[in-house]
């Protein structure tokens, strides 16, 4: 895990470009590391089979096959699509140590990852991701 964000990403835009592309809640979460209220996101209880993309840059991040019910109020995944799709950063905000999850393509804030909570998933990890940071592309068929 790195502790500092990269200086550049494959997709980079000015603050004005991000503001024009994203609605106010998307901008607050993706670009300012805010958190949507628990149990309000469109994907919290979603069961559709497909791939979850970064809402900011459209990078593929998670598959529905790794999504599980954690009852934490946000969509939870036990692993990203591939390790290099997300960036993990130390987050010491709010008086605690957490691990922030960012999109490795555009640097947008997605949520946090937690370990050792006993969910019985293959990785013993819970990627707690804001719905507003994602866009689900349903599988064809």
Coordinates of N, CA and C in Angstrom, one line a residue:
X1 N 0.8 -1.2 0.0 CA 0.0 0.0 0.0 C 0.9 1.2 0.0
X2 N 0.6 2.1 -0.9 CA 1.3 3.4 -0.9 C 0.6 4.3 0.1
X3 N 1.3 5.4 0.5 CA 0.7 6.3 1.5 C 0.5 7.6 0.8
X4 N 1.0 7.9 -0.4 CA 0.8 9.1 -1.1 C 0.2 8.9 -2.4
X5 N -0.7 9.8 -2.8 CA -1.3 9.6 -4.1 C -0.3 9.9 -5.2
X6 N -0.5 9.3 -6.3 CA 0.4 9.5 -7.5 C 0.3 10.9 -7.9
X7 N 1.4 11.4 -8.6 CA 1.4 12.8 -9.1 C 0.6 12.9 -10.3
X8 N 0.4 11.8 -11.1 CA -0.3 11.9 -12.3 C -1.1 10.6 -12.5
X9 N -2.1 10.6 -13.3 CA -3.0 9.5 -13.6 C -3.2 9.5 -15.1
X10 N -3.5 8.3 -15.6 CA -3.8 8.2 -17.1 C -4.9 9.2 -17.5
X11 N -6.0 9.4 -16.7 CA -7.0 10.4 -17.0 C -6.9 11.5 -16.0
X12 N -6.6 12.7 -16.5 CA -6.5 13.9 -15.7 C -7.3 15.0 -16.3
X13 N -8.0 15.7 -15.5 CA -8.9 16.8 -15.9 C -8.7 18.0 -14.9
X14 N -9.0 19.2 -15.3 CA -9.0 20.3 -14.4 C -10.2 20.2 -13.5
X15 N -10.1 20.9 -12.4 CA -11.2 21.0 -11.5 C -12.5 21.5 -12.2
X16 N -12.3 22.4 -13.0 CA -13.5 22.9 -13.8 C -14.1 21.8 -14.7
X17 N -13.3 21.0 -15.3 CA -13.8 19.9 -16.2 C -14.5 18.9 -15.3
X18 N -13.9 18.5 -14.1 CA -14.6 17.6 -13.3 C -16.0 18.1 -12.8
X19 N -16.0 19.4 -12.4 CA -17.3 20.0 -12.0 C -18.3 20.0 -13.1
X20 N -17.9 20.2 -14.3 CA -18.8 20.2 -15.5 C -19.3 18.8 -15.8
X21 N -18.5 17.8 -15.5 CA -18.9 16.4 -15.8 C -19.7 15.8 -14.8
X22 N -19.5 16.1 -13.5 CA -20.1 15.4 -12.4 C -21.2 16.3 -11.7
X23 N -22.2 15.6 -11.2 CA -23.2 16.4 -10.4 C -22.6 16.7 -9.1
X24 N -23.2 17.6 -8.3 CA -22.6 18.1 -7.0 C -22.2 16.9 -6.1
X25 N -23.1 15.9 -5.9 CA -22.8 14.8 -5.0 C -21.7 14.0 -5.6
X26 N -21.7 13.7 -6.9 CA -20.6 12.9 -7.5 C -19.3 13.6 -7.3
X27 N -19.3 14.9 -7.5 CA -18.1 15.7 -7.3 C -17.6 15.7 -5.9
X28 N -18.5 15.8 -4.9 CA -18.1 15.8 -3.5 C -17.4 14.5 -3.1
X29 N -18.0 13.4 -3.6 CA -17.5 12.1 -3.2 C -16.2 11.8 -4.0
X30 N -16.3 11.9 -5.3 CA -15.2 11.4 -6.2 C -14.0 12.4 -6.1
X31 N -14.2 13.6 -6.0 CA -13.0 14.6 -6.1 C -12.7 15.2 -4.8
X32 N -13.6 15.1 -3.8 CA -13.3 15.8 -2.5 C -13.3 14.7 -1.3
X33 N -13.5 13.5 -1.7 CA -13.5 12.4 -0.7 C -14.6 12.4 0.4
X34 N -15.7 13.0 0.0 CA -16.9 12.9 0.9 C -17.5 11.5 0.9
X35 N -18.5 11.3 1.7 CA -19.1 10.0 1.8 C -20.6 10.2 1.7
X36 N -21.3 9.4 0.8 CA -22.7 9.5 0.8 C -23.3 8.9 2.1
X37 N -24.5 9.3 2.4 CA -25.2 8.8 3.6 C -25.4 7.3 3.4
X38 N -25.3 6.5 4.5 CA -25.5 5.1 4.5 C -26.9 4.7 4.1
X39 N -27.1 3.6 3.4 CA -28.3 3.1 2.9 C -29.1 4.0 2.0
X40 N -28.4 4.9 1.3 CA -29.1 5.8 0.4 C -28.6 5.5 -1.1
X41 N -27.5 4.8 -1.3 CA -27.0 4.6 -2.6 C -27.7 3.6 -3.4
X42 N -27.7 3.9 -4.8 CA -28.5 3.0 -5.7 C -28.0 1.6 -5.8
X43 N -26.7 1.3 -5.4 CA -26.2 0.0 -5.5 C -26.0 -0.8 -4.2
X44 N -26.5 -0.2 -3.1 CA -26.3 -0.8 -1.8 C -26.9 -2.2 -1.8
X45 N -28.1 -2.4 -2.3 CA -28.7 -3.7 -2.3 C -28.8 -4.3 -3.7
X46 N -28.1 -3.8 -4.7 CA -28.2 -4.3 -6.1 C -27.7 -5.7 -6.2
X47 N -28.4 -6.5 -7.0 CA -28.0 -7.9 -7.3 C -27.8 -8.2 -8.7
X48 N -27.9 -7.2 -9.6 CA -27.6 -7.4 -11.0 C -26.2 -7.8 -11.3
X49 N -26.1 -8.8 -12.2 CA -24.8 -9.3 -12.6 C -24.2 -8.3 -13.6
X50 N -22.9 -8.0 -13.4 CA -22.3 -7.0 -14.3 C -21.0 -6.5 -13.8
X51 N -20.5 -5.4 -14.3 CA -19.2 -4.8 -14.0 C -19.5 -3.4 -13.5
X52 N -18.9 -3.1 -12.4 CA -19.0 -1.7 -11.8 C -17.8 -0.9 -12.3
X53 N -18.1 0.3 -12.9 CA -17.1 1.2 -13.4 C -17.0 2.4 -12.5
X54 N -15.8 3.1 -12.7 CA -15.7 4.4 -12.0 C -16.6 5.4 -12.7
X55 N -17.4 6.1 -12.0 CA -18.3 7.0 -12.6 C -17.6 8.2 -13.2
X56 N -16.4 8.5 -12.7 CA -15.7 9.7 -13.2 C -15.0 9.4 -14.5
X57 N -14.3 8.2 -14.7 CA -13.5 7.9 -15.9 C -13.9 6.7 -16.6
X58 N -14.8 5.9 -16.1 CA -15.4 4.7 -16.7 C -14.4 3.5 -16.6
X59 N -13.4 3.6 -15.8 CA -12.5 2.4 -15.7 C -13.3 1.3 -15.0
X60 N -13.1 0.0 -15.4 CA -13.7 -1.1 -14.8 C -13.0 -1.4 -13.5
X61 N -13.8 -1.5 -12.4 CA -13.2 -1.6 -11.0 C -13.6 -2.9 -10.3
X62 N -14.9 -3.3 -10.3 CA -15.3 -4.4 -9.5 C -16.3 -5.2 -10.4
X63 N -16.4 -6.5 -10.1 CA -17.4 -7.4 -10.7 C -18.4 -7.7 -9.7
X64 N -19.7 -7.9 -10.1 CA -20.8 -8.3 -9.2 C -20.5 -9.6 -8.5
X65 N -19.7 -10.5 -9.0 CA -19.4 -11.7 -8.4 C -18.6 -11.6 -7.1
X66 N -18.0 -10.4 -6.9 CA -17.3 -10.1 -5.6 C -18.0 -9.2 -4.7
X67 N -19.3 -8.9 -5.1 CA -20.1 -8.1 -4.2 C -20.8 -9.0 -3.2
X68 N -20.9 -8.5 -1.9 CA -21.6 -9.3 -0.9 C -22.3 -8.4 0.0
X69 N -23.3 -9.0 0.8 CA -24.1 -8.2 1.7 C -23.4 -8.1 3.0
X70 N -22.9 -6.9 3.3 CA -22.2 -6.6 4.6 C -23.1 -5.9 5.6
X71 N -24.2 -5.4 5.1 CA -25.2 -4.6 5.9 C -24.6 -3.4 6.5
X72 N -23.6 -2.8 5.8 CA -22.9 -1.6 6.4 C -23.5 -0.3 5.9
X73 N -24.4 -0.4 4.9 CA -25.0 0.8 4.3 C -24.4 1.3 3.0
X74 N -23.4 0.6 2.5 CA -22.8 0.9 1.2 C -22.5 -0.4 0.5
X75 N -22.3 -0.3 -0.8 CA -22.0 -1.6 -1.6 C -20.6 -2.1 -1.1
X76 N -20.5 -3.4 -0.9 CA -19.3 -4.0 -0.4 C -18.8 -5.1 -1.4
X77 N -17.5 -5.1 -1.6 CA -16.9 -6.1 -2.5 C -15.7 -6.7 -1.7
X78 N -15.4 -7.9 -2.0 CA -14.2 -8.5 -1.3 C -12.9 -8.4 -2.1
X79 N -13.0 -7.9 -3.4 CA -11.8 -7.7 -4.1 C -12.1 -6.8 -5.3
X80 N -11.1 -6.0 -5.8 CA -11.3 -5.3 -7.0 C -11.2 -6.2 -8.2
X81 N -11.5 -5.7 -9.4 CA -11.4 -6.5 -10.6 C -10.0 -7.0 -10.8
X82 N -9.0 -6.2 -10.6 CA -7.6 -6.5 -10.6 C -6.9 -5.6 -9.7
X83 N -5.9 -6.0 -9.0 CA -5.2 -5.2 -8.0 C -4.7 -3.8 -8.5
X84 N -4.4 -3.7 -9.8 CA -3.9 -2.5 -10.3 C -5.1 -1.5 -10.7
X85 N -6.3 -1.9 -10.5 CA -7.4 -1.0 -10.9 C -7.7 0.0 -9.8
X86 N -7.3 -0.3 -8.6 CA -7.5 0.7 -7.5 C -6.1 1.0 -6.8
X87 N -6.1 2.1 -6.2 CA -4.9 2.6 -5.4 C -5.3 2.7 -4.0
X88 N -4.5 2.2 -3.1 CA -4.8 2.2 -1.6 C -3.9 3.2 -0.9
X89 N -4.5 4.1 -0.2 CA -3.8 5.1 0.5 C -4.1 5.2 2.0
X90 N -3.1 5.4 2.8 CA -3.4 5.6 4.2 C -4.2 6.9 4.5
X91 N -5.3 6.7 5.3 CA -6.2 7.8 5.6 C -6.3 8.0 7.1
X92 N -5.8 9.1 7.6 CA -5.8 9.3 9.1 C -6.8 10.4 9.4
X93 N -7.8 10.6 8.6 CA -8.8 11.6 8.9 C -9.8 11.0 9.9
X94 N -10.6 11.9 10.4 CA -11.7 11.5 11.4 C -11.1 10.8 12.6
X95 N -9.8 11.0 13.0 CA -9.3 10.5 14.2 C -9.0 9.0 14.2
X96 N -8.9 8.4 13.0 CA -8.7 6.9 13.0 C -7.8 6.6 11.8
X97 N -7.2 5.4 11.8 CA -6.4 5.0 10.6 C -7.3 4.1 9.8
X98 N -7.5 4.5 8.5 CA -8.2 3.7 7.5 C -7.4 3.6 6.3
X99 N -7.9 2.8 5.3 CA -7.2 2.7 4.0 C -8.2 3.2 3.0
X100 N -7.9 4.3 2.4 CA -8.7 4.9 1.3 C -8.5 4.1 0.0
X101 N -9.6 3.9 -0.8 CA -9.6 3.3 -2.1 C -9.8 4.4 -3.1
X102 N -8.9 4.5 -4.1 CA -9.1 5.4 -5.2 C -9.0 4.7 -6.5
X103 N -9.6 5.3 -7.5 CA -9.5 4.7 -8.9 C -8.0 5.0 -9.3
X104 N -7.4 3.9 -9.8 CA -6.0 4.1 -10.2 C -5.9 4.8 -11.6
X105 N -7.0 4.9 -12.3 CA -7.0 5.6 -13.6 C -7.1 7.1 -13.5
X106 N -8.0 7.6 -12.6 CA -8.2 9.0 -12.5 C -8.0 9.6 -11.1
X107 N -7.7 8.8 -10.1 CA -7.4 9.2 -8.8 C -8.7 9.6 -7.9
X108 N -9.8 9.3 -8.4 CA -11.1 9.6 -7.7 C -11.2 8.7 -6.5
X109 N -11.8 9.4 -5.4 CA -12.1 8.7 -4.2 C -13.3 7.7 -4.4
X110 N -13.1 6.5 -4.0 CA -14.2 5.5 -4.1 C -14.8 5.1 -2.8
X111 N -14.0 5.0 -1.8 CA -14.4 4.6 -0.4 C -13.2 4.1 0.4
X112 N -13.4 3.1 1.2 CA -12.4 2.5 2.1 C -12.4 1.0 2.0
X113 N -11.2 0.4 2.4 CA -11.2 -1.0 2.5 C -10.8 -1.4 3.9
X114 N -11.5 -2.4 4.4 CA -11.3 -2.9 5.8 C -10.9 -4.4 5.8
X115 N -10.2 -4.8 6.8 CA -9.8 -6.2 6.9 C -10.1 -6.8 8.2
X116 N -10.2 -8.1 8.3 CA -10.4 -8.8 9.5 C -11.7 -8.6 10.2
X117 N -12.7 -8.4 9.5 CA -14.0 -8.2 10.1 C -14.9 -9.5 10.2
X118 N -14.3 -10.6 9.7 CA -14.9 -11.9 9.9 C -16.1 -12.2 8.9
X119 N -16.1 -11.6 7.8 CA -17.2 -11.8 6.8 C -17.1 -13.2 6.1
X120 N -16.0 -13.8 6.2 CA -15.9 -15.1 5.5 C -15.7 -15.1 4.0
X121 N -15.3 -13.9 3.5 CA -15.0 -13.8 2.1 C -13.6 -14.4 1.8
X122 N -13.3 -14.7 0.5 CA -12.0 -15.2 0.2 C -10.8 -14.4 0.6
X123 N -11.0 -13.1 0.7 CA -9.9 -12.2 1.0 C -9.9 -11.6 2.4
X124 N -11.0 -11.8 3.1 CA -11.3 -11.2 4.4 C -11.2 -9.7 4.4
X125 N -11.5 -9.2 3.2 CA -11.5 -7.7 3.0 C -12.9 -7.3 2.7
X126 N -13.2 -6.0 3.0 CA -14.5 -5.4 2.6 C -14.2 -4.0 2.0
X127 N -14.3 -4.0 0.7 CA -14.1 -2.7 0.0 C -15.5 -2.0 0.1
X128 N -15.6 -1.0 0.9 CA -16.8 -0.3 1.2 C -16.8 0.9 0.3
X129 N -17.6 0.9 -0.8 CA -17.6 1.8 -1.9 C -18.8 2.6 -2.0
X130 N -18.7 3.9 -2.2 CA -19.9 4.8 -2.4 C -20.6 4.4 -3.7
X131 N -21.9 4.3 -3.7 CA -22.6 4.0 -4.9 C -22.4 5.1 -5.9
X132 N -22.4 6.3 -5.5 CA -22.3 7.5 -6.4 C -21.0 7.5 -7.1
X133 N -20.0 6.7 -6.6 CA -18.7 6.6 -7.3 C -18.7 5.6 -8.4
X134 N -19.8 4.8 -8.5 CA -19.8 3.7 -9.4 C -20.9 3.9 -10.5
X135 N -20.7 3.1 -11.6 CA -21.8 2.9 -12.6 C -21.8 1.5 -13.0
X136 N -22.9 0.8 -12.9 CA -23.0 -0.6 -13.2 C -23.4 -0.8 -14.6
X137 N -22.5 -1.7 -15.3 CA -22.8 -2.1 -16.6 C -23.3 -3.5 -16.5
X138 N -24.6 -3.8 -16.7 CA -25.2 -5.1 -16.6 C -24.5 -6.1 -17.6
X139 N -24.4 -7.3 -17.3 CA -23.9 -8.3 -18.2 C -24.9 -8.6 -19.3
X140 N -24.4 -8.8 -20.5 CA -25.3 -9.1 -21.6 C -25.8 -10.6 -21.4
X141 N -27.0 -10.8 -21.9 CA -27.5 -12.2 -21.9 C -28.7 -12.3 -21.1

